XYZ file of C-alpha atoms in Angstrom:
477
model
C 0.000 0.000 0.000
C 2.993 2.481 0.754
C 4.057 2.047 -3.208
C 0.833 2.913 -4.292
C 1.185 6.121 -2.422
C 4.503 6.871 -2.793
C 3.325 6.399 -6.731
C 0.630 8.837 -6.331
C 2.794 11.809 -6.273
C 1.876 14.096 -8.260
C 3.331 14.112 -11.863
C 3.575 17.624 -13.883
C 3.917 17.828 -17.703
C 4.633 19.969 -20.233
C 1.907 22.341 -21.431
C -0.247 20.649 -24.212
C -0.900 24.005 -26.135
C 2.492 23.982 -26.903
C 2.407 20.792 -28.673
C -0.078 21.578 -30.964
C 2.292 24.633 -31.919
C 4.792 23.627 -35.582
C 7.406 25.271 -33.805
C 7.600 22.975 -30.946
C 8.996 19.536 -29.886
C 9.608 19.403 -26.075
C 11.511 16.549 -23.873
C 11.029 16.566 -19.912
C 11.351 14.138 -16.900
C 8.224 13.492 -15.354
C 10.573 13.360 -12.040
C 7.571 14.511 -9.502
C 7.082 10.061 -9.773
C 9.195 7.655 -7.972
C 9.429 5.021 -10.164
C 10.100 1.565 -8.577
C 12.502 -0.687 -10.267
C 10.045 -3.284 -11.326
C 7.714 -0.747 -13.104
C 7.600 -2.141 -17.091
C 4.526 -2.441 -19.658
C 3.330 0.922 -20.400
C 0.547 1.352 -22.708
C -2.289 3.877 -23.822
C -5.828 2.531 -23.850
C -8.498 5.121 -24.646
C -6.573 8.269 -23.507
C -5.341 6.507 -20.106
C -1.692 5.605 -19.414
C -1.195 2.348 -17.977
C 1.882 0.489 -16.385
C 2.541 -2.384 -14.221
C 4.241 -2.345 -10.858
C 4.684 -5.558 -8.502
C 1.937 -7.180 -10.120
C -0.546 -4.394 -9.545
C -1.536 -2.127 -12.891
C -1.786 1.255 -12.243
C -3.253 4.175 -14.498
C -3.752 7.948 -15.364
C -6.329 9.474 -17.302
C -4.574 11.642 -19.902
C -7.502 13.624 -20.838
C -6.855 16.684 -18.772
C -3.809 19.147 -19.217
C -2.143 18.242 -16.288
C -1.403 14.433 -15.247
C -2.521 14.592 -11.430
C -1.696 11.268 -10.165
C -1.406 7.341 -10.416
C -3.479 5.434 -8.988
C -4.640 1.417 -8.722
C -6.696 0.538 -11.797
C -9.873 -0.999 -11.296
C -11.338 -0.333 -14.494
C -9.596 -3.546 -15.947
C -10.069 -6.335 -13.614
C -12.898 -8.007 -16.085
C -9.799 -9.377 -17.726
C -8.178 -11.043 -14.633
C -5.991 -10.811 -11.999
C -2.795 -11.053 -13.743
C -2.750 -9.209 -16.477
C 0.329 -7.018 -17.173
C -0.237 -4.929 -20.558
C -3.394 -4.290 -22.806
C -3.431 -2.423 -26.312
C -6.644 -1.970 -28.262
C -7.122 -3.063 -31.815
C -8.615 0.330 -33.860
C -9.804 -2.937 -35.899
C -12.524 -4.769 -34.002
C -12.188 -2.546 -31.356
C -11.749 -5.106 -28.924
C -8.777 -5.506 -26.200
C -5.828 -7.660 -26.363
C -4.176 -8.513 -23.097
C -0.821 -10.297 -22.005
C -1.776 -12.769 -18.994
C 1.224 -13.707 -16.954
C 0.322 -17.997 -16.012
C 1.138 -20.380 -12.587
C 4.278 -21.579 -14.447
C 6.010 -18.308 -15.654
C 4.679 -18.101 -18.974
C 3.214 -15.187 -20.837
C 0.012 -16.267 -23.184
C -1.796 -13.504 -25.467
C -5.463 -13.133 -24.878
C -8.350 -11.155 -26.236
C -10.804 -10.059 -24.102
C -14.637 -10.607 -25.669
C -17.415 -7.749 -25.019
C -20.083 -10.149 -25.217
C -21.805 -10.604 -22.025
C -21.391 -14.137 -20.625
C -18.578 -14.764 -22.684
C -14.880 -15.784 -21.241
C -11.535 -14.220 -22.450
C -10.327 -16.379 -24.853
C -6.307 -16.959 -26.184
C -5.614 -14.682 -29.064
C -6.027 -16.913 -32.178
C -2.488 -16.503 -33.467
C -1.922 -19.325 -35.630
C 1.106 -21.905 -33.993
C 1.471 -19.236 -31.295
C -0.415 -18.774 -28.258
C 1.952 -18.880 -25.587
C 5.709 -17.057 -24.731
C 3.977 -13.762 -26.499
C 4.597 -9.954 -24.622
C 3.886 -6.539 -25.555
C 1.455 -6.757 -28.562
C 1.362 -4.356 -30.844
C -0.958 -3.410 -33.207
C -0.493 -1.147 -36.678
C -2.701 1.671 -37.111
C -5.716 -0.343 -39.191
C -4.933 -2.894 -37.162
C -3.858 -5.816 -39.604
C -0.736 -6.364 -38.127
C 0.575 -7.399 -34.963
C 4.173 -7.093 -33.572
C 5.292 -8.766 -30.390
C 8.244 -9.948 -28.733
C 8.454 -13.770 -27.880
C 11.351 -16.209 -27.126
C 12.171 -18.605 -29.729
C 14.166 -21.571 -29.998
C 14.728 -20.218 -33.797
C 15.023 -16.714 -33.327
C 18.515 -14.634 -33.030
C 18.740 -14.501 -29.588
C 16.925 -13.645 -26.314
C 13.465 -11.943 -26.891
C 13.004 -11.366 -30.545
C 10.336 -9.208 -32.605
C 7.952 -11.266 -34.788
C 4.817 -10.044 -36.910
C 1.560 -11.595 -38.024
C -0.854 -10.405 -40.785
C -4.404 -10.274 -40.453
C -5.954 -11.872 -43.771
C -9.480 -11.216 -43.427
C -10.134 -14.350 -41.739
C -7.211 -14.979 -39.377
C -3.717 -14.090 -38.636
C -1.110 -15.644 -40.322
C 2.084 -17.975 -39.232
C 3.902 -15.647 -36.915
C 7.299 -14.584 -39.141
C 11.028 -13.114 -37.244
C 11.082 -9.870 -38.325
C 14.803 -10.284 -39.473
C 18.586 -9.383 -38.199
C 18.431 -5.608 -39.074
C 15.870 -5.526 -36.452
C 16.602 -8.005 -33.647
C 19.753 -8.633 -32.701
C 21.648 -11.609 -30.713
C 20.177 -9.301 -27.104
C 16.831 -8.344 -26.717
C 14.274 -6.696 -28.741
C 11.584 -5.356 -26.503
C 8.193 -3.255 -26.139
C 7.270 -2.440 -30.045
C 4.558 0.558 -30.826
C 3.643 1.654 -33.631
C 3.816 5.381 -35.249
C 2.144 5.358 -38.223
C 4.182 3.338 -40.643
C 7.588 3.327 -38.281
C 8.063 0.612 -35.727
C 9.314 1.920 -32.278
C 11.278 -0.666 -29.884
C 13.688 -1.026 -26.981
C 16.933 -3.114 -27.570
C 20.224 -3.769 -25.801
C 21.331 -6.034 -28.761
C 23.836 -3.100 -29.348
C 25.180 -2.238 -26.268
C 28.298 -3.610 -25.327
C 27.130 -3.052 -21.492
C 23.752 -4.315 -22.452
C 21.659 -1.121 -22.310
C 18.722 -0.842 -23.504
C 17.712 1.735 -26.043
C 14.667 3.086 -28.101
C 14.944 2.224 -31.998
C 13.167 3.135 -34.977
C 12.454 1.309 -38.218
C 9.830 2.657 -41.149
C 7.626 -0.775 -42.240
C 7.083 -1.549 -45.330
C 3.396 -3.039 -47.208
C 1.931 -5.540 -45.104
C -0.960 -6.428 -47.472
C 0.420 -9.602 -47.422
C 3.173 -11.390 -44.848
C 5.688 -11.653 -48.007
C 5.450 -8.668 -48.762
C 7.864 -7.364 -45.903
C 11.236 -6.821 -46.903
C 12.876 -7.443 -43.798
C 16.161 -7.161 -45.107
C 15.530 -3.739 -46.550
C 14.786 -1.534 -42.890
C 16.898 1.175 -41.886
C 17.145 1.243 -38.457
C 17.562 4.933 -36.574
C 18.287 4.821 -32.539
C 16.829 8.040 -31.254
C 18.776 10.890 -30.559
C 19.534 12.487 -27.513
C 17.304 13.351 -25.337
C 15.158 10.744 -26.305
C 18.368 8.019 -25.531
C 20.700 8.701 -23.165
C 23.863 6.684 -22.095
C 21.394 4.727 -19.195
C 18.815 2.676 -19.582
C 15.597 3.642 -22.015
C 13.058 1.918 -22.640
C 9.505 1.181 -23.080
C 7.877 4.094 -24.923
C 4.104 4.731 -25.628
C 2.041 7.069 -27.663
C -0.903 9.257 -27.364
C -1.153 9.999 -30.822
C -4.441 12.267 -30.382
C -2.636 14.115 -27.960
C 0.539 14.465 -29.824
C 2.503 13.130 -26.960
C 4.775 10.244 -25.053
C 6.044 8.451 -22.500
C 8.982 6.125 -22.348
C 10.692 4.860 -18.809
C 14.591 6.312 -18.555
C 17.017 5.404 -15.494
C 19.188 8.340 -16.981
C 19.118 9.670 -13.642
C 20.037 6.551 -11.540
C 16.612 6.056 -11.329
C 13.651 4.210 -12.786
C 11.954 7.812 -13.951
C 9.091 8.514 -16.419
C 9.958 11.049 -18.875
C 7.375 12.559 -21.943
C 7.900 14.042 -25.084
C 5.046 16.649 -26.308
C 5.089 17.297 -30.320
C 5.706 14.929 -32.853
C 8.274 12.623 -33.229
C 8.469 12.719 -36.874
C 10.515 15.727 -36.676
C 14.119 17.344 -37.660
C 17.457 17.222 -35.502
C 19.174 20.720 -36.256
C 22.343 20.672 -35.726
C 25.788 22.435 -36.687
C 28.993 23.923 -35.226
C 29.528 27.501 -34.191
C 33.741 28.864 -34.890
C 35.636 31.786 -35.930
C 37.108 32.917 -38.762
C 39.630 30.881 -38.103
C 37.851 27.591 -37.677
C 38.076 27.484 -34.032
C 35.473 25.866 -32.179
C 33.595 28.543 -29.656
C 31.782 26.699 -26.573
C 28.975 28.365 -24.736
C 27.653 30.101 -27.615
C 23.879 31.141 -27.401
C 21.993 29.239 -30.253
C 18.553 30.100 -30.227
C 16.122 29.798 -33.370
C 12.694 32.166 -33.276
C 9.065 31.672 -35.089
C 7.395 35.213 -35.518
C 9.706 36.557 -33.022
C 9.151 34.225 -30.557
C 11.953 32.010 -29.136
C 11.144 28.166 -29.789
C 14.111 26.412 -28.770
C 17.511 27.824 -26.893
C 20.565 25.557 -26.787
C 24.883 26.008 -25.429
C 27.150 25.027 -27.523
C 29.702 22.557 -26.643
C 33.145 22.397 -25.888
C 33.686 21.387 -29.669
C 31.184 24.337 -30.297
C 28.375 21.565 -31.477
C 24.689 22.710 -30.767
C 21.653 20.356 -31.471
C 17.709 20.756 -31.050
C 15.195 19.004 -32.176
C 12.430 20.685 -34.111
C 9.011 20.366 -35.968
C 9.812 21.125 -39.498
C 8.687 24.302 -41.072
C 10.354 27.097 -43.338
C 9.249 29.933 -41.327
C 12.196 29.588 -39.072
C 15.117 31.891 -38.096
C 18.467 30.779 -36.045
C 20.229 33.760 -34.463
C 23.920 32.802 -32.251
C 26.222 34.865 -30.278
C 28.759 35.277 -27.872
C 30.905 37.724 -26.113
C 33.577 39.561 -28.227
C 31.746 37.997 -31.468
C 29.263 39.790 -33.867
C 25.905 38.446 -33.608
C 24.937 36.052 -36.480
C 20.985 35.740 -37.868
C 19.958 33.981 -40.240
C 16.634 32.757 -41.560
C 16.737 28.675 -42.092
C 13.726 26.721 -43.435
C 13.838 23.050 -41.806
C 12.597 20.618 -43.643
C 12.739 16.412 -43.591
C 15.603 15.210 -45.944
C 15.172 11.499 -45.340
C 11.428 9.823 -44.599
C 13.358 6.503 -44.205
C 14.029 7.807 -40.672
C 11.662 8.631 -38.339
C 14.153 11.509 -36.345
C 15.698 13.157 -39.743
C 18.434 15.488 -39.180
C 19.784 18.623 -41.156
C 23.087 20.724 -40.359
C 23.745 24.306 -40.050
C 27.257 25.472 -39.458
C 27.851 29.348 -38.427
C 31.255 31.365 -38.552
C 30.814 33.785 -35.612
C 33.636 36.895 -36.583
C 35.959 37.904 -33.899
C 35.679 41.592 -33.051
C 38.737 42.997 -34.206
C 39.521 46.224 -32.372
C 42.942 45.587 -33.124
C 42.778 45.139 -36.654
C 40.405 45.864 -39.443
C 37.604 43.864 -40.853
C 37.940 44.102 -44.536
C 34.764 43.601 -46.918
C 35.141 43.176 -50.816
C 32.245 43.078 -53.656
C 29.346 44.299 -51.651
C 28.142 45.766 -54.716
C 26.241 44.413 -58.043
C 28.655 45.763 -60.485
C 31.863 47.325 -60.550
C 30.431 50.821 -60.586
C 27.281 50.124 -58.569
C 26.715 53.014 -55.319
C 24.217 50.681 -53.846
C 24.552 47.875 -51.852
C 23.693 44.495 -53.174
C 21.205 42.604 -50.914
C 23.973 39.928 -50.108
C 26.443 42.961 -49.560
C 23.630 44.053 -46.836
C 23.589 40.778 -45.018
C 27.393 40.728 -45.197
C 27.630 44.295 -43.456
C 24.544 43.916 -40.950
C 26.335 41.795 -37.619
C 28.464 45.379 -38.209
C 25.449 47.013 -37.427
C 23.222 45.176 -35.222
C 26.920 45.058 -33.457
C 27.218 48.857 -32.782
C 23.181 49.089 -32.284
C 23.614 47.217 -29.747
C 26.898 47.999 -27.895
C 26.557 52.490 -28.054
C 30.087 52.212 -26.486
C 31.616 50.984 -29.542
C 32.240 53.764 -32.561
C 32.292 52.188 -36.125
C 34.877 53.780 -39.219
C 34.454 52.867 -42.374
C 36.720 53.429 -45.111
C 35.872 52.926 -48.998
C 38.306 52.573 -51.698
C 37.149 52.507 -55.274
C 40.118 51.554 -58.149
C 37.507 51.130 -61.348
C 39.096 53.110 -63.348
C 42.839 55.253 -63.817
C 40.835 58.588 -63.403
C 41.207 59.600 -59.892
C 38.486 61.922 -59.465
C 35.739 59.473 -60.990
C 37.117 56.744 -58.755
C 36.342 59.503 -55.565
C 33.215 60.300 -57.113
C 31.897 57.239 -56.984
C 33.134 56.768 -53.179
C 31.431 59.748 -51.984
C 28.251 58.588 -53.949
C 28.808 55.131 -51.895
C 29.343 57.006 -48.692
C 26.331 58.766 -49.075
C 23.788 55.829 -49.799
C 26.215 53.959 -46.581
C 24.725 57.128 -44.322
C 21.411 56.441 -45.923
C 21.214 52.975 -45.007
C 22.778 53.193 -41.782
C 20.686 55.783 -40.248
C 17.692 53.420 -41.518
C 19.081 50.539 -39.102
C 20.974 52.348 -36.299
C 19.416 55.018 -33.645
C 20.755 58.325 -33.783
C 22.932 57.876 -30.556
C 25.261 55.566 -32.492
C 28.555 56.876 -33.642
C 29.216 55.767 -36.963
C 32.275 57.370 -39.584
C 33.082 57.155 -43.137
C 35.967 57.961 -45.048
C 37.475 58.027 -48.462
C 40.138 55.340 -48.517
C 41.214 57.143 -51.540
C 42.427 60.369 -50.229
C 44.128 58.458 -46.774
C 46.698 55.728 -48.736
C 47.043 53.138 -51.598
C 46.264 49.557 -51.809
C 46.766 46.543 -53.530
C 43.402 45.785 -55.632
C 44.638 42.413 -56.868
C 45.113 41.261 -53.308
C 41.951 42.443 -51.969
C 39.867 43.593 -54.963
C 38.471 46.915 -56.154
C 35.747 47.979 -53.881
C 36.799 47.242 -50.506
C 35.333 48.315 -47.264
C 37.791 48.591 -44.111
C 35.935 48.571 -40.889
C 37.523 49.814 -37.865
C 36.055 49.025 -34.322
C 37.020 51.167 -31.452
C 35.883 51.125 -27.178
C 35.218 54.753 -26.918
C 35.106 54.481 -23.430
């Protein structure tokens, strides 16, 4: 009785509006719950979480925003006293059920509606015994399970059968690029991907989540087992510690999955949808050396969606819903800002997690030394500044916007021609649509210069070309 308190803690999760936003893919711990080390066999029956804890099940509802506790289930007992998981077929509507026996065994049951009527052993044909975790796809014409197997690879394997109409089929191994010689645990479906624990490929034998996309199943032969790309999840969803068991509310664009990340049996939940994008990338210099603790933050109509450190190797990743609507905006002390906008889109469908990279050169600062800018212009002769030759001069800006304390020079040189005073002309004509634009992006306390590069000293053109900018930083204070 002291478990079933000490599991009714209450458990907080993340706010379900947010999920339902494109921008958004969230990750927590659901640490508010104790988990004991026994807990296994989650599963999500008509908007209620279930799991199984020293032979007792114990549920949530998951209708309301908030999860407020766990508590003994009663609602289930019409299908015995040993149960340990149930899943619902969306095809006859009717509940399947794993029955722990006397002897140890685990037999697969179906549980009949009609009134009068006994549960009866799930007709899968040569099969009815040594079957856990049934899963179901979304018509619900095929079921995945795990099962021991004198012919199988190795420990608990994952086998399929196909429902023809009439009955399921011969249960079939579902092949060595899914199971391995460990164990292959806890499958769920996600539309047409197959979610499952292993620790097949763990030399320390931890168990992690894996995804592989299914192909047709109109027919049992028609599943090219050999064919699957398997994807283990990315951090956060894995970890270096034990992760298993994940379920999904797909109504309510959300899941659960059991992690011991912590040292701890814990129940964590993702809100979103998994079929999303890792972005990911390295922030460095000019130079090509990594910068750590970078900001990395990416906004959605001005609003910050995700936020991210880099590493020590100046790595960032975040996991996002795809969209094109997206912009990715980094900085760091004595560095100009960098923004940028990024559309994020899903490269590979073959994996359920895709992943896209974005690598940013943060400039140093130089107030030693100038920053030198060549072919900011459209043509040789232009005055105007090209729209790349804006983006190229705007961390500059948003620089000295930002930091008053800094004053800006800039000096133009202009070698189009051998006739000196056309060559000025059209630097003073470039200075003056430079003031233009700069008083359109910087407020008037900013203390910006320019100067006629001309008029100060010569340079080589074929070194740097012939309309350079030289930008000199200086602390006026």
């Amino acid at each position: 009785m002291k478990k079933i308190v000490f599991l009714g803690l209450l458990l907080l999760l993340i706010d379900c509006a947010a999920a339902q936003s494109v921008s958004n893919f969230a990750i927590a711990p659901q640490s508010a719950v104790k988990l004991p080390q026994d807990v296994k066999n989650l599963s999500i029956v008509d908007s209620t979480l279930y799991l199984s804890s020293c032979g007792i099940m114990v549920s949530v509802p998951l209708t309301d925003e908030f999860i407020p506790y766990l508590q003994p289930d009663t609602t289930m007992l019409k299908l015995g006293s040993k149960f340990e998981y149930v899943v619902r077929n969306s095809r006859d509507s009717l509940l399947y059920f794993s029955n722990k026996g006397e002897k140890g065994p685990i037999g697969f049951y179906v549980h009949v509606k009609d009134r009068g009527r006994k549960n009866v052993s799930a007709p899968v044909r040569g099969w009815n015994k040594d079957i856990c975790h049934p899963a179901f796809s979304p018509d619900g014409n095929m079921v995945v399970f795990s099962a021991q197997s004198k012919v199988g690879l190795g420990g608990y394997d994952l086998w399929c059968s196909i429902w023809t109409g009439m009955k399921w089929t011969k249960p079939v191994n579902m092949g060595n690029i899914i199971n391995t010689s460990g164990n292959e645990t806890a499958p769920v479906f996600y539309g047409n991907f197959l979610i499952y624990s292993s620790n097949g490929n763990s030399d320390k034998g931890v168990y992690s989540l894996y995804a592989a996309k299914l192909h047709s199943y109109a027919k049992v032969n028609d599943i090219i087992f050999d064919k699957y790309e398997v994807q283990r999840l990315p951090y956060p969803i894995n970890s270096d510690s034990n992760d298993v068991e994940m379920v999904i509310d797909t109504a309510g664009h959300r899941g659960f999955w059991i992690s011991s990340r912590q040292g701890r049996n814990e129940l964590y939940s993702f809100t979103g949808d998994l079929d999303c994008v890792m972005l990911k990338g390295t922030v460095q210099d000019e130079k090509g050396r990594p910068i750590p603790e970078a900001s990395v933050k990416v906004f959605r109509h001005e609003r910050v969606v995700k936020e991210t450190r880099t590493d020590r190797q100046g790595a960032y990743e975040m996991l996002m819903m795809p969209d094109d609507d997206y912009v990715i905006e980094v900085e760091k002390k004595n560095f100009f800002k960098y923004r940028y906008g990024i559309p994020i889109i899903r490269p590979n469908e073959d994996f359920l997690i895709a992943s896209t990279n974005h690598n940013i050169v943060l400039p140093t600062m130089p107030f030693n030394r100038p920053l030198i800018f060549d072919n900011l212009y459209r043509e040789g002769a232009d005055v105007e500044l090209s729209a790349d030759g804006m983006v190229s001069l705007s961390p500059v800006f948003e620089f000295v916007r930002e930091n008053p304390n800094v004053a800006v020079e800039l000096t133009l040189y202009c070698y189009q021609t051998s006739d000196e005073d056309f060559n000025n002309m059209i630097i003073y004509r470039r200075i003056s649509c430079l003031q233009k634009y700069a008083a359109s992006v910087l407020p008037p306390e900013c203390q910006i210069s320019f100067k006629n590069g001309n008029n100060t000293g010569k340079i080589d053109p074929n070194q740097i070309g012939n309309n350079p900018i030289f930008v000199n930083l200086s602390d006026v204070n």
